PDB file of N, CA and C in Angstrom:
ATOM      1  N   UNK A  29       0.820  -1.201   0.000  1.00 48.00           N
ATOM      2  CA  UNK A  29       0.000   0.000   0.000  1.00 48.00           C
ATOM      3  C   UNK A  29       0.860   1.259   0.000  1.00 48.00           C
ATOM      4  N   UNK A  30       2.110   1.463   0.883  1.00 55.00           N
ATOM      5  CA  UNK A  30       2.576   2.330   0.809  1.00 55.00           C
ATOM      6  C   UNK A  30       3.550   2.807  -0.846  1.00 55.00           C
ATOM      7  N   UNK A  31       4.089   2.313  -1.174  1.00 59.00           N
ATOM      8  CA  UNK A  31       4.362   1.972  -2.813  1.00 59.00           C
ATOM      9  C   UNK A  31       3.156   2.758  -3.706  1.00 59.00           C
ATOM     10  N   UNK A  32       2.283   2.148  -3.346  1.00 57.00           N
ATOM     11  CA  UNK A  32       0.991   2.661  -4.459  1.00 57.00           C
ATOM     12  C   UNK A  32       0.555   4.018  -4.249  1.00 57.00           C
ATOM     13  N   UNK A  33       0.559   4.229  -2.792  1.00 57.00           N
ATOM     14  CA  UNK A  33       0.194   5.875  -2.274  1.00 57.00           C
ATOM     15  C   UNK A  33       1.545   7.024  -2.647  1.00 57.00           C
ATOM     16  N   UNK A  34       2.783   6.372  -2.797  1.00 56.00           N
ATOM     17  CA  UNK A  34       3.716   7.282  -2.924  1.00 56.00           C
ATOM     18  C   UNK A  34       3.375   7.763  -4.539  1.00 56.00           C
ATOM     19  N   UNK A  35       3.462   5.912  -5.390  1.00 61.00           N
ATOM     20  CA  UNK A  35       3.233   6.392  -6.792  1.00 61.00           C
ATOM     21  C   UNK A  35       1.922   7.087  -7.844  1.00 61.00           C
ATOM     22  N   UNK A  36       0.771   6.559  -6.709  1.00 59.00           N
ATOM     23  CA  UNK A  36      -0.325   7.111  -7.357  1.00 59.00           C
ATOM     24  C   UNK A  36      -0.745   8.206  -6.635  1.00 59.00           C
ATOM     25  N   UNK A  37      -0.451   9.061  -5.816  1.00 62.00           N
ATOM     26  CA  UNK A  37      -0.751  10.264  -5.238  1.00 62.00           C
ATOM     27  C   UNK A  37       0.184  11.317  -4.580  1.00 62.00           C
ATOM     28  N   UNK A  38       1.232  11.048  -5.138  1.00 61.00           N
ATOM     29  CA  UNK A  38       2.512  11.939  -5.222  1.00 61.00           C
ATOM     30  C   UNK A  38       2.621  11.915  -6.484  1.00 61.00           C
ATOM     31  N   UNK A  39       3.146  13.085  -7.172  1.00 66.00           N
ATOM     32  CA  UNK A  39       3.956  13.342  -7.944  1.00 66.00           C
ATOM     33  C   UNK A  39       4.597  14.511  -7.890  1.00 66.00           C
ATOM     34  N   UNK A  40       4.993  14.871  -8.978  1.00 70.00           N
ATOM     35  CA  UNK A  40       6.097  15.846  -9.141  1.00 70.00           C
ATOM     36  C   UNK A  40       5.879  17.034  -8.825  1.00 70.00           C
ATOM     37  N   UNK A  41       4.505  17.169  -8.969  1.00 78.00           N
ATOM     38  CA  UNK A  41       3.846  19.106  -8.483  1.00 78.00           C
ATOM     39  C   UNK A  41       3.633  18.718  -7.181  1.00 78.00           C
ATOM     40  N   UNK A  42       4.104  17.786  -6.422  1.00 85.00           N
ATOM     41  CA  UNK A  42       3.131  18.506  -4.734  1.00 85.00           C
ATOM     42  C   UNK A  42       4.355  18.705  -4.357  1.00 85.00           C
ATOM     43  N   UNK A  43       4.148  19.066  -3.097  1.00 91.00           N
ATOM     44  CA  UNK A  43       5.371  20.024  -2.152  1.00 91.00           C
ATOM     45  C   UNK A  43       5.244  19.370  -0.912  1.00 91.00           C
ATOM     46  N   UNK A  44       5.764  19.263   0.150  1.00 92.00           N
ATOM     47  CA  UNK A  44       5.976  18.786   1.239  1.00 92.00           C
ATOM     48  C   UNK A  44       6.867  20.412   2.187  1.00 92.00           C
ATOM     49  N   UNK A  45       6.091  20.462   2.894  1.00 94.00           N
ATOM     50  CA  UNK A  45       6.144  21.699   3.691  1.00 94.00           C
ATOM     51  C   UNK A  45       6.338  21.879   5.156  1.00 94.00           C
ATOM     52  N   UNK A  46       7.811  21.923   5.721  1.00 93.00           N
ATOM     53  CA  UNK A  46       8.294  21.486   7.405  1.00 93.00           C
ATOM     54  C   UNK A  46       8.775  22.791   8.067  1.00 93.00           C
ATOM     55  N   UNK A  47       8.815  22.654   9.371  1.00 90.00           N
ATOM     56  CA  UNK A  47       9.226  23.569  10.204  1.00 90.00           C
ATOM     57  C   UNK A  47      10.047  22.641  10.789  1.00 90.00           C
ATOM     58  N   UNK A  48      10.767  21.475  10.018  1.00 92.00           N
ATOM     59  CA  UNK A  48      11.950  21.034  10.734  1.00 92.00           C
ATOM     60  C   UNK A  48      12.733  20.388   9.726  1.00 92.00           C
ATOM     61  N   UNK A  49      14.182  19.823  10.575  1.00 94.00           N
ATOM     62  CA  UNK A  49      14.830  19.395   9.499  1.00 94.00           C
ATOM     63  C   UNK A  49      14.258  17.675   8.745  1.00 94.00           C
ATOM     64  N   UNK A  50      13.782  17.242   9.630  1.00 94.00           N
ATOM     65  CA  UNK A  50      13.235  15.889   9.772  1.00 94.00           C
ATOM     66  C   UNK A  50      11.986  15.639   8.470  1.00 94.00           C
ATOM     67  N   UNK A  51      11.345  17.075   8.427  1.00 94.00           N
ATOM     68  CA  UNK A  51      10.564  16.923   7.479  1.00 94.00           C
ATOM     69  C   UNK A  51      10.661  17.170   5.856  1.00 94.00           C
ATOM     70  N   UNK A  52      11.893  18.211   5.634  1.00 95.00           N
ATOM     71  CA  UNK A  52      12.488  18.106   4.639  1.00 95.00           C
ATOM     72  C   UNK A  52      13.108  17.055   4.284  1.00 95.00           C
ATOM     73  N   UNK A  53      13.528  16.270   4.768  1.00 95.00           N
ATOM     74  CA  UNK A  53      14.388  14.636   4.927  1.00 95.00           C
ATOM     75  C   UNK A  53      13.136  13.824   3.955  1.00 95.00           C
ATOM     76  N   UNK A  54      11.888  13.751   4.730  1.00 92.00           N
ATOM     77  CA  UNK A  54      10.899  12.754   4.616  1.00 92.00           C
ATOM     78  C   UNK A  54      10.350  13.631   2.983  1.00 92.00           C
ATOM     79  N   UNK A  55       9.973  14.383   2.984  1.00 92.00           N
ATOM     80  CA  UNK A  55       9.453  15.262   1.777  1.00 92.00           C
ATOM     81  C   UNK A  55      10.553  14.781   0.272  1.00 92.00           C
ATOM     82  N   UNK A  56      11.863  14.989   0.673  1.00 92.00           N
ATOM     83  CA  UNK A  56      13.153  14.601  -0.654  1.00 92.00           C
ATOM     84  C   UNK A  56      12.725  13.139  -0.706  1.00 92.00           C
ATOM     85  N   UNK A  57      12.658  12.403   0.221  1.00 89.00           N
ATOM     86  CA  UNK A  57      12.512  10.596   0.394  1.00 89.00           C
ATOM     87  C   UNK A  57      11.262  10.689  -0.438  1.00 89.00           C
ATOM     88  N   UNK A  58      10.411  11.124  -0.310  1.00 85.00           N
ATOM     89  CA  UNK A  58       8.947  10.922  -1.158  1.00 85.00           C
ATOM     90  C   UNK A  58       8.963  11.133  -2.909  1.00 85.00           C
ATOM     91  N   UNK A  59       9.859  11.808  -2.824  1.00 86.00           N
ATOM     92  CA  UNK A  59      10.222  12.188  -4.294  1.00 86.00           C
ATOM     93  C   UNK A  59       9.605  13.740  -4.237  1.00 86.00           C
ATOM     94  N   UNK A  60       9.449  14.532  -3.608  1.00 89.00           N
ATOM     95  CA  UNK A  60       8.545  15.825  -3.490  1.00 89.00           C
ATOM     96  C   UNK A  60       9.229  16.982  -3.527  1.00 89.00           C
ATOM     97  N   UNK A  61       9.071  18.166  -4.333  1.00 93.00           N
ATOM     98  CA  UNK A  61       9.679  19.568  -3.904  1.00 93.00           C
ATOM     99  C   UNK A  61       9.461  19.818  -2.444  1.00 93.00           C
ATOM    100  N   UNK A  62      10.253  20.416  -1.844  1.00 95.00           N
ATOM    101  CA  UNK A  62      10.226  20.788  -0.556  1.00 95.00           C
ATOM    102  C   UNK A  62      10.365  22.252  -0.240  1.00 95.00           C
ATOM    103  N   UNK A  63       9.491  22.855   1.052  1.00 96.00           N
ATOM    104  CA  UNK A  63       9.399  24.060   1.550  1.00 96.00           C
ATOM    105  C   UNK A  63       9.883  24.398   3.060  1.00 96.00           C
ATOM    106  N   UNK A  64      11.098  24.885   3.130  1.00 95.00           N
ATOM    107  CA  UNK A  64      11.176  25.025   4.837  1.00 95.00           C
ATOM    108  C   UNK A  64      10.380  26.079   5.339  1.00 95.00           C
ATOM    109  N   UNK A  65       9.288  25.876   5.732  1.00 94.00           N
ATOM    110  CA  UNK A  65       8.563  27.323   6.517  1.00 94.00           C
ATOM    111  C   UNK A  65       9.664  27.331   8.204  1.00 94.00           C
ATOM    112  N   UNK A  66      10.446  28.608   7.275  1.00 94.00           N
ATOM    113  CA  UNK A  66      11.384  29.479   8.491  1.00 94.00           C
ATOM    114  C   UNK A  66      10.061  30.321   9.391  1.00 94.00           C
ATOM    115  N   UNK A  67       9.044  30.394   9.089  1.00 90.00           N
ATOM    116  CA  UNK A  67       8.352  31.508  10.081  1.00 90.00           C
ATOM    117  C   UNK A  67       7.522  30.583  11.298  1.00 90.00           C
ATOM    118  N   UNK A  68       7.768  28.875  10.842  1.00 74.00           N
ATOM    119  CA  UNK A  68       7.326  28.464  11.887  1.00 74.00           C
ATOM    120  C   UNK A  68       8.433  27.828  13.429  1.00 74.00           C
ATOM    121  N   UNK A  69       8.143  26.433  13.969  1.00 83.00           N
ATOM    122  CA  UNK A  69       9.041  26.077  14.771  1.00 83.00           C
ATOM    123  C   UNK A  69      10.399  25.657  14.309  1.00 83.00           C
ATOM    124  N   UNK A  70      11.538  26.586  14.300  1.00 84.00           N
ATOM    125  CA  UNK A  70      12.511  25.818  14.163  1.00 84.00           C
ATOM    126  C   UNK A  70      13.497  25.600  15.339  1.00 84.00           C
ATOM    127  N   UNK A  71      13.590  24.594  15.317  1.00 83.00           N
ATOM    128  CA  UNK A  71      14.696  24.096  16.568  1.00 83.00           C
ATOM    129  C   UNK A  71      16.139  25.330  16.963  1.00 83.00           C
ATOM    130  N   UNK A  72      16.331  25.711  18.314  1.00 87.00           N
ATOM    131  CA  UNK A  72      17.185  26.729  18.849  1.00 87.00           C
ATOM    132  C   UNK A  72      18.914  26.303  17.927  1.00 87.00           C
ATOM    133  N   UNK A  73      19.389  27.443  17.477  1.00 89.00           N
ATOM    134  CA  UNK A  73      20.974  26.609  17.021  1.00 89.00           C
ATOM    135  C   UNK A  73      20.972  26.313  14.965  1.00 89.00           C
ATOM    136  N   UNK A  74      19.281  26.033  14.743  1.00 89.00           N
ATOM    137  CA  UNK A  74      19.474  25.281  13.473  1.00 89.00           C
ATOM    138  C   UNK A  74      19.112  26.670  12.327  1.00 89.00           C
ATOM    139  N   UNK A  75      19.523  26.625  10.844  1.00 93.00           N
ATOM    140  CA  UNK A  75      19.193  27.740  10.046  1.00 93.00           C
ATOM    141  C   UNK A  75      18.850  26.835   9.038  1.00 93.00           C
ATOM    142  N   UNK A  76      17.415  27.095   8.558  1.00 93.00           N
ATOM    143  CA  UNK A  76      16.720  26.503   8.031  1.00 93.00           C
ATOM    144  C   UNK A  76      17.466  26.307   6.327  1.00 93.00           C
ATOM    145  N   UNK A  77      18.437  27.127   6.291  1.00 94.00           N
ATOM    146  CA  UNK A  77      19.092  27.191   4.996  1.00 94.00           C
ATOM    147  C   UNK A  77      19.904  25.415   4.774  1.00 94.00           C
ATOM    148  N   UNK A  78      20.153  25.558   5.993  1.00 96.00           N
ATOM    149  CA  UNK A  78      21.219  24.090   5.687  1.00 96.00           C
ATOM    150  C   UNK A  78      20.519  22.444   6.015  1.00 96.00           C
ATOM    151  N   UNK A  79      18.999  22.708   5.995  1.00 95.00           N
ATOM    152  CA  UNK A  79      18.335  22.252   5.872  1.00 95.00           C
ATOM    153  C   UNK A  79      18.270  21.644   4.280  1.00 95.00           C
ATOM    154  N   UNK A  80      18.565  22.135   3.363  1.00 97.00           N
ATOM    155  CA  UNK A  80      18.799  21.892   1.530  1.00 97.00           C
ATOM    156  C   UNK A  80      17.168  21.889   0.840  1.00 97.00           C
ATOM    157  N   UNK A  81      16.207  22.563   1.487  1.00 97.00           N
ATOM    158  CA  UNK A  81      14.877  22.673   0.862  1.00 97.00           C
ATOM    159  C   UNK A  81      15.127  23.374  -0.601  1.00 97.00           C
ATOM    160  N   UNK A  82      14.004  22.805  -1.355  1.00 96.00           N
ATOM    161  CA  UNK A  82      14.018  23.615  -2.587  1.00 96.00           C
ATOM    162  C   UNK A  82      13.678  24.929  -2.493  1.00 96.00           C
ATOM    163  N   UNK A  83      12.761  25.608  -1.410  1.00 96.00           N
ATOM    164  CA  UNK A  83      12.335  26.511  -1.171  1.00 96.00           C
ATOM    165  C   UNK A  83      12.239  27.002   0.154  1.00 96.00           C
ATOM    166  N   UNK A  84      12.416  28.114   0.664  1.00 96.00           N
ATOM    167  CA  UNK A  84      12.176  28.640   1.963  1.00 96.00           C
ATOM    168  C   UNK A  84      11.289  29.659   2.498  1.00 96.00           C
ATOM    169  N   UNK A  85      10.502  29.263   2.729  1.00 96.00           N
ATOM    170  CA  UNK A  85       9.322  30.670   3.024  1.00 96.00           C
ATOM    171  C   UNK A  85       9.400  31.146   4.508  1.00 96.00           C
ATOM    172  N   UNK A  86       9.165  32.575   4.371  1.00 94.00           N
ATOM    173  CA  UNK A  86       9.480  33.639   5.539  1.00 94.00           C
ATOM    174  C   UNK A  86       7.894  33.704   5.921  1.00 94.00           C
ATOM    175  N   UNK A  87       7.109  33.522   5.636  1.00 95.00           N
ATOM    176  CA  UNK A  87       5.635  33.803   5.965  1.00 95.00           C
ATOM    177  C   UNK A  87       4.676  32.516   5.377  1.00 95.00           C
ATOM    178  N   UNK A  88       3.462  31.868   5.607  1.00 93.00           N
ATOM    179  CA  UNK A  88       2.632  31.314   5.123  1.00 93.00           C
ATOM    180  C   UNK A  88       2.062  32.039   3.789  1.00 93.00           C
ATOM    181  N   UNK A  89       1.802  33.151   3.443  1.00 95.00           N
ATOM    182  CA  UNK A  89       1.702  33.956   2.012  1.00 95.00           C
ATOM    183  C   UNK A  89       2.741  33.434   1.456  1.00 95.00           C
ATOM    184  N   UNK A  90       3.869  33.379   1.709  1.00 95.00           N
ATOM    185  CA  UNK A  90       4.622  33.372   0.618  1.00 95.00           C
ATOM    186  C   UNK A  90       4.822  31.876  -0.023  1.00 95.00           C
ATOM    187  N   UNK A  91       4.320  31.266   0.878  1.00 92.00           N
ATOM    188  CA  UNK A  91       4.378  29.343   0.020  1.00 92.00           C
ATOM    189  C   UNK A  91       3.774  29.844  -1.324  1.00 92.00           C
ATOM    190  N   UNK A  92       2.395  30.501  -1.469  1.00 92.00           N
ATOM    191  CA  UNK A  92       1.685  30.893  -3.004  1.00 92.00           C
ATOM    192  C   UNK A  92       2.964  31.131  -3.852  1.00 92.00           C
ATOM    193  N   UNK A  93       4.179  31.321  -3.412  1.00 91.00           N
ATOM    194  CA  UNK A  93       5.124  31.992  -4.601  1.00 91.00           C
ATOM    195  C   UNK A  93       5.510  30.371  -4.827  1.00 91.00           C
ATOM    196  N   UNK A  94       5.109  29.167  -4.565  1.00 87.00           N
ATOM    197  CA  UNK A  94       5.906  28.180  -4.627  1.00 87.00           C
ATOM    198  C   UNK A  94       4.804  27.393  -5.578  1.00 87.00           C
ATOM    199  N   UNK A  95       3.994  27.469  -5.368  1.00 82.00           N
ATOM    200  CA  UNK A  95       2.757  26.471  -6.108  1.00 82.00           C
ATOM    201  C   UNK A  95       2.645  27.098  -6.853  1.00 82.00           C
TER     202      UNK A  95
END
């Protein structure tokens, strides 16, 4: 089941969207563009840059610049 949900309801336009590093990890593993939302929780110490998201949004508005 999991196989079939990655291949028949993922593809290449969705995005996977984290306020951590853990979720950018899981989002690249899926095959998915990825979004670090910096305006939400990020862990004390970490910069969401070295995280390697395709994208980084400073606000929830600004994901629209991504879709």
């Amino acid at each position: 089941f999991n196989n079939f949900v990655r291949d028949i309801l993922i593809t290449e336009d969705s995005i996977y969207i984290g306020y951590h590093s853990i979720d950018i990890i899981a989002g690249k593993a899926a095959g998915m563009k990825t979004v670090a939302a910096a305006y939400g929780y990020v862990p004390i110490g970490e910069n969401v840059k070295d995280w390697h998201a395709n994208f980084v949004a400073s606000s929830p508005e600004e994901i629209l610049n991504f879709i």
